[in-house]
PDB file of C-alpha atoms in Angstrom:
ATOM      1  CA  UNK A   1      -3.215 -14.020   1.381  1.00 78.00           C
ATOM      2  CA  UNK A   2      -1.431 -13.640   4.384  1.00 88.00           C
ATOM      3  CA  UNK A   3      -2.045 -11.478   7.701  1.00 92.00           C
ATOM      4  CA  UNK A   4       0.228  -9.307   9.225  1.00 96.00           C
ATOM      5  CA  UNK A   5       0.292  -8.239  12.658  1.00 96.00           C
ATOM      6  CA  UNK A   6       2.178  -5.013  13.674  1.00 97.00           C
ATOM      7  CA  UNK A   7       3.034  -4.158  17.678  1.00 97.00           C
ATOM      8  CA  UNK A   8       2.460  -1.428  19.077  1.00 97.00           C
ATOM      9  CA  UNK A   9      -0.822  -0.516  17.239  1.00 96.00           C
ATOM     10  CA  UNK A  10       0.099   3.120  18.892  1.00 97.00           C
ATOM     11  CA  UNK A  11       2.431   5.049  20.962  1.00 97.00           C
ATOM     12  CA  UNK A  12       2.821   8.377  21.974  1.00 97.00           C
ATOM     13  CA  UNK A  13       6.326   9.411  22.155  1.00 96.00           C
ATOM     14  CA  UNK A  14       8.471  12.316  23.631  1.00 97.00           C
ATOM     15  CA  UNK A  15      11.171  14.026  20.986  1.00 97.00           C
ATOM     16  CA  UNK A  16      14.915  12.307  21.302  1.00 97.00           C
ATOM     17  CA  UNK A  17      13.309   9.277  22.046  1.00 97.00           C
ATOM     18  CA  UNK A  18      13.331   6.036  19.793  1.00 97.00           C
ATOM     19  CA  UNK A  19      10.474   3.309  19.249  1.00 98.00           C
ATOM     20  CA  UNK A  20      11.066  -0.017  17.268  1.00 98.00           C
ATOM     21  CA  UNK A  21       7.890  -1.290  15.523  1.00 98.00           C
ATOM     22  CA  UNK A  22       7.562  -5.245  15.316  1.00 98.00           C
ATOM     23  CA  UNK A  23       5.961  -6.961  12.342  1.00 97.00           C
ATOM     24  CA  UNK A  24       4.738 -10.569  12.234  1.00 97.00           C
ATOM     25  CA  UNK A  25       3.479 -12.397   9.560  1.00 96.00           C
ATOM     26  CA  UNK A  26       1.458 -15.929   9.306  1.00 95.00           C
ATOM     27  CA  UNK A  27       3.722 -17.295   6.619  1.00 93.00           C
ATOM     28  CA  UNK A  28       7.219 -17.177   5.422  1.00 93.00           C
ATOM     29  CA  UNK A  29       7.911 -14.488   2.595  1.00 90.00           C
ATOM     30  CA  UNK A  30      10.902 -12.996   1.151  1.00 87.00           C
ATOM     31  CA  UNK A  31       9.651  -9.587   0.691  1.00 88.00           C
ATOM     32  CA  UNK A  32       8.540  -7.224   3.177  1.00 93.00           C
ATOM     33  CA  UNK A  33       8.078  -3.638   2.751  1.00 95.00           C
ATOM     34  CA  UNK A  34       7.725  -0.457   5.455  1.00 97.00           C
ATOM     35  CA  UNK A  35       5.853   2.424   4.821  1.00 97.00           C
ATOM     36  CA  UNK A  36       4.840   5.487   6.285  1.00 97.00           C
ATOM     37  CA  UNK A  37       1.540   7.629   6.094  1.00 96.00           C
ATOM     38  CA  UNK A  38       1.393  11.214   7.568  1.00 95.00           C
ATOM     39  CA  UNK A  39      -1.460  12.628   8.208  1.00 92.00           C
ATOM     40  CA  UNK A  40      -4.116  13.140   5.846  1.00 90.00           C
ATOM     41  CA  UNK A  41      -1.282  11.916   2.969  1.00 92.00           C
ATOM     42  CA  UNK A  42      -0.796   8.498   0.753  1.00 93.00           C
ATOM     43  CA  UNK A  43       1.601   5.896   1.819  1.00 94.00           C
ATOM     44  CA  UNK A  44       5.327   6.459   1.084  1.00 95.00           C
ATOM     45  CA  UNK A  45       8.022   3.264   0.993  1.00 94.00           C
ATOM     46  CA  UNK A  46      10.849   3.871   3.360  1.00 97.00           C
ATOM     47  CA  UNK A  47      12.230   0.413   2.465  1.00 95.00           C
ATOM     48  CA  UNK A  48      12.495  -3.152   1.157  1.00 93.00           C
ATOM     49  CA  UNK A  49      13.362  -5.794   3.829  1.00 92.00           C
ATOM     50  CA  UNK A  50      14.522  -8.871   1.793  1.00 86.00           C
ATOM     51  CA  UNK A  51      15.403 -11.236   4.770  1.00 82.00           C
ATOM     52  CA  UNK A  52      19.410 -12.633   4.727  1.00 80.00           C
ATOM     53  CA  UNK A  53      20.052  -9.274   2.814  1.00 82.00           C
ATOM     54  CA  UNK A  54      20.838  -4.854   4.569  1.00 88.00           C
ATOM     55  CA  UNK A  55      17.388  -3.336   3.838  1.00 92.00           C
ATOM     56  CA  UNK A  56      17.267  -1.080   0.595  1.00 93.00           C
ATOM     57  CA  UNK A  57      16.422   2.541   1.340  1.00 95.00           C
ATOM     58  CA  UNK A  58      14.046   4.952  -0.322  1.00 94.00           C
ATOM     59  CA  UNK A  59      15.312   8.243  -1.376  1.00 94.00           C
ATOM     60  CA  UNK A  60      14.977  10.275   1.309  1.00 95.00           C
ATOM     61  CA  UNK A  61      15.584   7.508   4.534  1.00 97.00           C
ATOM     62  CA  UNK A  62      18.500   6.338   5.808  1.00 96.00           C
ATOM     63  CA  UNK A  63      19.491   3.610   7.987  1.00 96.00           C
ATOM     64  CA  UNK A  64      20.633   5.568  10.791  1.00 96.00           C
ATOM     65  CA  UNK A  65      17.193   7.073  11.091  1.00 97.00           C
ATOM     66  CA  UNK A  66      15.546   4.500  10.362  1.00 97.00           C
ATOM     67  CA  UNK A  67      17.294   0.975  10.739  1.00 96.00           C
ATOM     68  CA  UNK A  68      15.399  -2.361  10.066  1.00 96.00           C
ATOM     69  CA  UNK A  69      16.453  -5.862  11.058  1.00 94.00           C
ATOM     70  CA  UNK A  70      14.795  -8.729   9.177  1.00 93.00           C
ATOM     71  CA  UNK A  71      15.765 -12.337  11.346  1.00 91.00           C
ATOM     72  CA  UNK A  72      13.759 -14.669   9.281  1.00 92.00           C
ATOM     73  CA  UNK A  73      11.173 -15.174   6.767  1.00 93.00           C
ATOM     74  CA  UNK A  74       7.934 -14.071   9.001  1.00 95.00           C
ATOM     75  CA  UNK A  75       9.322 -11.002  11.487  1.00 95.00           C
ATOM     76  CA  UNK A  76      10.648  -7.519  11.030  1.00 96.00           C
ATOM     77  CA  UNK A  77      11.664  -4.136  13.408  1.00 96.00           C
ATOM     78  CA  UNK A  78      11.713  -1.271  11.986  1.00 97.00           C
ATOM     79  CA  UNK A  79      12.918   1.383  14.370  1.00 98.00           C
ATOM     80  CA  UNK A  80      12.200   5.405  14.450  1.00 98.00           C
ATOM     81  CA  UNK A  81      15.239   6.936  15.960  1.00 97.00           C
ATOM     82  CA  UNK A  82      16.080  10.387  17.599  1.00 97.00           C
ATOM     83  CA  UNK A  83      12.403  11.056  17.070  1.00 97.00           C
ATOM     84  CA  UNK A  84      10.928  14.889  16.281  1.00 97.00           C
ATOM     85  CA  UNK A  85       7.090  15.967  15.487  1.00 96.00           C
ATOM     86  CA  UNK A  86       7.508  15.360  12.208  1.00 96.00           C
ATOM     87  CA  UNK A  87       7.866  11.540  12.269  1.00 97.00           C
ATOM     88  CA  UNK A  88       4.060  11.687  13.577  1.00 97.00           C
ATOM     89  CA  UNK A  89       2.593   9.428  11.262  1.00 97.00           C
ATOM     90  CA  UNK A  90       1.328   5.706  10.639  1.00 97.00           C
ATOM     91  CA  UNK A  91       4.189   3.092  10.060  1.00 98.00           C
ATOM     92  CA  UNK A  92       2.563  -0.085   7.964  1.00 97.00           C
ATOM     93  CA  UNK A  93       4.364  -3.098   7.286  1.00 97.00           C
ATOM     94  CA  UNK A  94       3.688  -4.987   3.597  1.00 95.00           C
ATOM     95  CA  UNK A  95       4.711  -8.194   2.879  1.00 93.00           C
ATOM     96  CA  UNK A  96       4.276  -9.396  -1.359  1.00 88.00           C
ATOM     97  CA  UNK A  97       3.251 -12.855  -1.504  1.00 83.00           C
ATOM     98  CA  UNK A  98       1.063 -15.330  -3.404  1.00 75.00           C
ATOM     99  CA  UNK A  99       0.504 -16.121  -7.009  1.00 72.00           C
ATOM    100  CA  UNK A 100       0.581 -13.237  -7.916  1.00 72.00           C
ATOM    101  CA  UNK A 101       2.635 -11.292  -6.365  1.00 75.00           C
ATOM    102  CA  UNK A 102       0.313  -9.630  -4.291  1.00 82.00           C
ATOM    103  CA  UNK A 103       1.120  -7.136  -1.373  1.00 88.00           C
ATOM    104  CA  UNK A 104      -0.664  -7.314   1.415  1.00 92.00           C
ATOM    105  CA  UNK A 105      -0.698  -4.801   4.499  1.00 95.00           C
ATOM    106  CA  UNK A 106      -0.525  -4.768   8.026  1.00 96.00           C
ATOM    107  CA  UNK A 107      -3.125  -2.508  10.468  1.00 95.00           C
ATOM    108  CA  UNK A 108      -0.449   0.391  10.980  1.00 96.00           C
ATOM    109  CA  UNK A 109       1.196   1.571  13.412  1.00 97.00           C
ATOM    110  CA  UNK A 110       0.400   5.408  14.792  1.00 97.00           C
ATOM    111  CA  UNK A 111       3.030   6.914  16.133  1.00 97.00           C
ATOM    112  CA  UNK A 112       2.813  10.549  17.640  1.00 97.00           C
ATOM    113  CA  UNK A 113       5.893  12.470  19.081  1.00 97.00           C
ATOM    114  CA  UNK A 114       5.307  15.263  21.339  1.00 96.00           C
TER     115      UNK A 114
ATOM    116  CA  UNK B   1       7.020   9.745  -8.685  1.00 50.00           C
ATOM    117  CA  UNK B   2       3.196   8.064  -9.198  1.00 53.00           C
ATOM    118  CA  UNK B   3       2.421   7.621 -12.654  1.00 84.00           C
ATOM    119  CA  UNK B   4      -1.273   7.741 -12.551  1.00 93.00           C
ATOM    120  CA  UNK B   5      -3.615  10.591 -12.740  1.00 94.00           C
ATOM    121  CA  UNK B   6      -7.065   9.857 -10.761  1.00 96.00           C
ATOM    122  CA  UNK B   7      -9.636  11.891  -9.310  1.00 97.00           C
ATOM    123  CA  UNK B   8      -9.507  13.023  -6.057  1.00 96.00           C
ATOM    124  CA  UNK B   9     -13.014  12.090  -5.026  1.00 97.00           C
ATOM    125  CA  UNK B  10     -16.088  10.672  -6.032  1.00 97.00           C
ATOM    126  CA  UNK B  11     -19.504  10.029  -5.122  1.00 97.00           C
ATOM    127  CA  UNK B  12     -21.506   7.029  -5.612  1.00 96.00           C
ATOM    128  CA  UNK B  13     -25.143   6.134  -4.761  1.00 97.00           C
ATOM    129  CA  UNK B  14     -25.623   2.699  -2.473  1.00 97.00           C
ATOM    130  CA  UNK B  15     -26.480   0.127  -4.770  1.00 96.00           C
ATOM    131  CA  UNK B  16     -25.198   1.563  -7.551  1.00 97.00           C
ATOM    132  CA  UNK B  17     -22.018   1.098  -9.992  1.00 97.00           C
ATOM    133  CA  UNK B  18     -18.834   2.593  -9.009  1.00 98.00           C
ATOM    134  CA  UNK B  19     -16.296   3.544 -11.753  1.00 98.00           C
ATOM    135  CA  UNK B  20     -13.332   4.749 -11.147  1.00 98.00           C
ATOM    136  CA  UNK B  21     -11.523   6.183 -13.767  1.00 97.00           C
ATOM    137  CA  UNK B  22      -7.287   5.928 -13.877  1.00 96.00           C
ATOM    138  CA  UNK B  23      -4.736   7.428 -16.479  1.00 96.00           C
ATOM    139  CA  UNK B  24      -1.859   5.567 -16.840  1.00 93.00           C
ATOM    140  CA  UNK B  25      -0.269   6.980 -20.206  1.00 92.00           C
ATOM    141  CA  UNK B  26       3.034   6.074 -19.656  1.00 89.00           C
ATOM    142  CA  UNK B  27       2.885   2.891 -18.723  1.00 90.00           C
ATOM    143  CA  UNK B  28       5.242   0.614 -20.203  1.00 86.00           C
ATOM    144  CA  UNK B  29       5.143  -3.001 -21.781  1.00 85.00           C
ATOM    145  CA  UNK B  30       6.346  -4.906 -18.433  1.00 82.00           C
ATOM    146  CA  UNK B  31       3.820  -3.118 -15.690  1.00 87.00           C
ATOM    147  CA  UNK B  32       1.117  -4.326 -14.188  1.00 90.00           C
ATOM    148  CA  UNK B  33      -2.312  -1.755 -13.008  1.00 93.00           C
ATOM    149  CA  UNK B  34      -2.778  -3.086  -9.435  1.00 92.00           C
ATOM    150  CA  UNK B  35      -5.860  -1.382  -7.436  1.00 95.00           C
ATOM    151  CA  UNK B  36      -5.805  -1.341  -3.411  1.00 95.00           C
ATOM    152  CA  UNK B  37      -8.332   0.781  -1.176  1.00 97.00           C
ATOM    153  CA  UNK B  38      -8.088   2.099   1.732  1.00 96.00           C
ATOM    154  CA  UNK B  39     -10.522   1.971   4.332  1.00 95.00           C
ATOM    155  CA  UNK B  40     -10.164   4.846   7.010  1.00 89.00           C
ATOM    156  CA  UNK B  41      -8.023   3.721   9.394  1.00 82.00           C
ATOM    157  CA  UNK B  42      -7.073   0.650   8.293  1.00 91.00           C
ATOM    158  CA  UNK B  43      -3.931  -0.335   6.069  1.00 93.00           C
ATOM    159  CA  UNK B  44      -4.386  -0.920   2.310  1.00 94.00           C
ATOM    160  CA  UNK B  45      -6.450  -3.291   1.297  1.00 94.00           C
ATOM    161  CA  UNK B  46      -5.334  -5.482  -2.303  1.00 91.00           C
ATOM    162  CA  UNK B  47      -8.690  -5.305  -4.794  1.00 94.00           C
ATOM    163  CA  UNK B  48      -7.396  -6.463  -8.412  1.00 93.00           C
ATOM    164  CA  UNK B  49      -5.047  -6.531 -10.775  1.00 92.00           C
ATOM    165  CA  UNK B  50      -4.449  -6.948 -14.603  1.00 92.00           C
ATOM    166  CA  UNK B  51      -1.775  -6.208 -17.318  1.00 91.00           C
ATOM    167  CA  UNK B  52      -3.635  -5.937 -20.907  1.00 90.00           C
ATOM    168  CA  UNK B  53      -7.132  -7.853 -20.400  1.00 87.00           C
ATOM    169  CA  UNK B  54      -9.975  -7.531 -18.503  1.00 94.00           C
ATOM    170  CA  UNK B  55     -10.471  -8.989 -14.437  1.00 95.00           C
ATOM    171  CA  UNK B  56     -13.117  -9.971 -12.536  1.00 96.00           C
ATOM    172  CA  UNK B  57     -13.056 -11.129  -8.842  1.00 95.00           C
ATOM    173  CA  UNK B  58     -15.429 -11.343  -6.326  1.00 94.00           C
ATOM    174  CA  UNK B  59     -14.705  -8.080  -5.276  1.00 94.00           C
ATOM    175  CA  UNK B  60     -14.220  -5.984  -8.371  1.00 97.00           C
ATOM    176  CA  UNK B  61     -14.280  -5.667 -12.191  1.00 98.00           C
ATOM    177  CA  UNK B  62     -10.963  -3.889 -14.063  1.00 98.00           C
ATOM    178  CA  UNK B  63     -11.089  -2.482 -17.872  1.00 97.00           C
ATOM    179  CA  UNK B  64      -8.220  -1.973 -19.149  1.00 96.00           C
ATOM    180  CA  UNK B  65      -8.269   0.219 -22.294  1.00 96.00           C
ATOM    181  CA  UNK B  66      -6.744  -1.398 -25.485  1.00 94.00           C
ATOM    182  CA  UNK B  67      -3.579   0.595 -25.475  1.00 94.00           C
ATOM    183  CA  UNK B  68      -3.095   0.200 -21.662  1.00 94.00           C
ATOM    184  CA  UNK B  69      -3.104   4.011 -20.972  1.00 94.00           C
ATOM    185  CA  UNK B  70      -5.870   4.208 -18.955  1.00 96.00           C
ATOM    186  CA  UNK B  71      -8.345   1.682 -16.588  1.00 96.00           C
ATOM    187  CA  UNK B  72     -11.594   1.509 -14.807  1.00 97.00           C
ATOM    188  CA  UNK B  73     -11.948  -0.123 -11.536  1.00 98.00           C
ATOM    189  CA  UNK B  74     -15.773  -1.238 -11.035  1.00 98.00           C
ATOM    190  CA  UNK B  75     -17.347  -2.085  -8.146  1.00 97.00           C
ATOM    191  CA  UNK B  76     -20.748  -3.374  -9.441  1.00 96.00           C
ATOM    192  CA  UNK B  77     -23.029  -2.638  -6.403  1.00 95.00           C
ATOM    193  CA  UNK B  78     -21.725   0.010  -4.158  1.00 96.00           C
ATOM    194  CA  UNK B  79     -21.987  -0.139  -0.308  1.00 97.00           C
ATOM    195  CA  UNK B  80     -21.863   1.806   2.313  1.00 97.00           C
ATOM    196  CA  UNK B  81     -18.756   0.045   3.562  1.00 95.00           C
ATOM    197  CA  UNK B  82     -17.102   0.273   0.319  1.00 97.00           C
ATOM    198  CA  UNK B  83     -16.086   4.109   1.503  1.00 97.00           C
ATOM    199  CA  UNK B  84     -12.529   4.583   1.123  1.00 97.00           C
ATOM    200  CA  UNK B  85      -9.671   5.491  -0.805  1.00 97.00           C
ATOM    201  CA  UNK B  86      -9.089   3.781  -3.572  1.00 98.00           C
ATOM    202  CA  UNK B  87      -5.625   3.981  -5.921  1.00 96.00           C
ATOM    203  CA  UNK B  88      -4.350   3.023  -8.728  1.00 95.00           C
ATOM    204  CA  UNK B  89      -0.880   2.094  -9.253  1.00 92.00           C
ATOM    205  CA  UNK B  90       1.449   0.812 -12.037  1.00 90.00           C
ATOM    206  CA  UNK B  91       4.209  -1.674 -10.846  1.00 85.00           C
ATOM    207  CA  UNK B  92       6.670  -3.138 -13.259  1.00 74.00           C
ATOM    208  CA  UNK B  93       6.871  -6.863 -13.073  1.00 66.00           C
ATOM    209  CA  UNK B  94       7.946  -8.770  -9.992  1.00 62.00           C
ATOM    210  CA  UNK B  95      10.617 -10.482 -11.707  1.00 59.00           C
ATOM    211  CA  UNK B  96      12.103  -6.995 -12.079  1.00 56.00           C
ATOM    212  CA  UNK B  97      11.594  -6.208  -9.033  1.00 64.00           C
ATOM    213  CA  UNK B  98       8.568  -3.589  -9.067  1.00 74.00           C
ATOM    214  CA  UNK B  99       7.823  -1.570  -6.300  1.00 81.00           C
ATOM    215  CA  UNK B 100       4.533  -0.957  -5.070  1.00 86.00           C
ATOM    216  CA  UNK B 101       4.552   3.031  -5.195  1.00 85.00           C
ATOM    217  CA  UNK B 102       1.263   5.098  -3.965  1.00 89.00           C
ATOM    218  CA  UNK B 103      -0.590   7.775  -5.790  1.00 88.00           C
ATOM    219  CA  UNK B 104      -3.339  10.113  -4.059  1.00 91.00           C
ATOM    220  CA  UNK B 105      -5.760   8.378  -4.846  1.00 95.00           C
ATOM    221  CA  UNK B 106      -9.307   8.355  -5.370  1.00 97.00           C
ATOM    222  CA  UNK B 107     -11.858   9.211  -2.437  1.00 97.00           C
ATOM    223  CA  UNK B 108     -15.416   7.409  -2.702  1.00 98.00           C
ATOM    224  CA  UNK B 109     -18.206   8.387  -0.800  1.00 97.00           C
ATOM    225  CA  UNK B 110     -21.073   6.262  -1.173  1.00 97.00           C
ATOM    226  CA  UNK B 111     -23.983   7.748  -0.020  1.00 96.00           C
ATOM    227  CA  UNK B 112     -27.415   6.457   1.586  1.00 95.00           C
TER     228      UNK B 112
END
């Protein structure tokens, strides 16, 4: 398994406004994953963060909205830019790892813009 | 898009079975039926997975049916804490690169 840890756990933030989102895990992986969860809705992949590699967008995100930097094998930003209401939700970072291939999640972040 | 089709909720005695049903009829010869919950507030939570026979862990049983278009997730003695979301998803293999893609889901109550 491995366990992620995400900072901030959550913000409050004022519209226009941008918040990067850090992600650490206790190993070394190649693939880590963001998501987003809005309110009372199932988890939707913004992207793939393969580290050495741009991050591979979902349809429907873009970098400029939401850019990622992967440095190395256990750490990843993802950044909300130019915030609005609507990007009120919980940001999770996923890493896959083991024998498997399992994905494994970190404790969110929950992000509210006012 | 998710390919599976589950129940929105469910209710489940303490101490009982839970089965959770999950139809998956257009799954395809390379993907995998992975289960996660989701405990309120928390971020998802890996259970089981299979690809054609049945799993066990020390968390959950999956059934696969024999033409892989549909599964049952059981979680043999229900508790209180087992409350949450639980989903289903298909995800091709990880040599091709499968994405972990979310559903709906299921929502379990288990009640006192």
């Amino acid at each position: 398994s491995a366990v992620i840890s995400q900072k901030p756990s959550r913000d409050i933030c004022q519209r226009g406004t941008s918040l990067t989102i850090q992600c650490q895990v206790d190993s070394q992986v190649t693939m880590m994953f963001w998501y987003r969860q809005q309110p009372g809705q199932s988890l939707t992949l913004i992207a793939t963060a393969n580290q050495g590699s741009e991050a591979t967008y979902e349809s429907g995100f873009v970098i400029d909205k939401f850019p990622i930097s992967r440095p190395n094998l256990t750490f990843s930003t993802l950044t909300v830019s130019n915030m609005s209401p609507e990007d009120s939700s919980i940001y999770l970072c996923s890493v896959r790892t083991g024998a498997h291939y399992e994905q494994y999640f970190g404790p969110g972040t929950r992000l509210t813009v006012t | 898009d998710a390919k599976t089709t589950q129940p929105p909720s469910m209710d489940c005695a303490e101490g009982r079975a839970a089965n959770l049903p999950c139809n998956h009829s257009t799954i395809s010869g390379n993907e995998y039926v992975y289960w996660y919950r989701q405990i309120h507030s928390q971020g998802p939570q890996y259970i089981i997975h299979g690809l054609k026979n049945n799993e066990t862990n020390e968390m959950a049983s999956l059934i696969i049916t024999e033409d892989r278009k549909s599964s049952t997730l059981i979680l043999p003695h229900a508790t209180l804490r087992d409350t949450a979301v639980y989903y289903c998803i298909v995800r091709e293999d990880q040599s091709l690169g499968g994405k972990l893609i979310f559903g709906q889901g299921t929502e379990l109550s288990v009640k006192p």
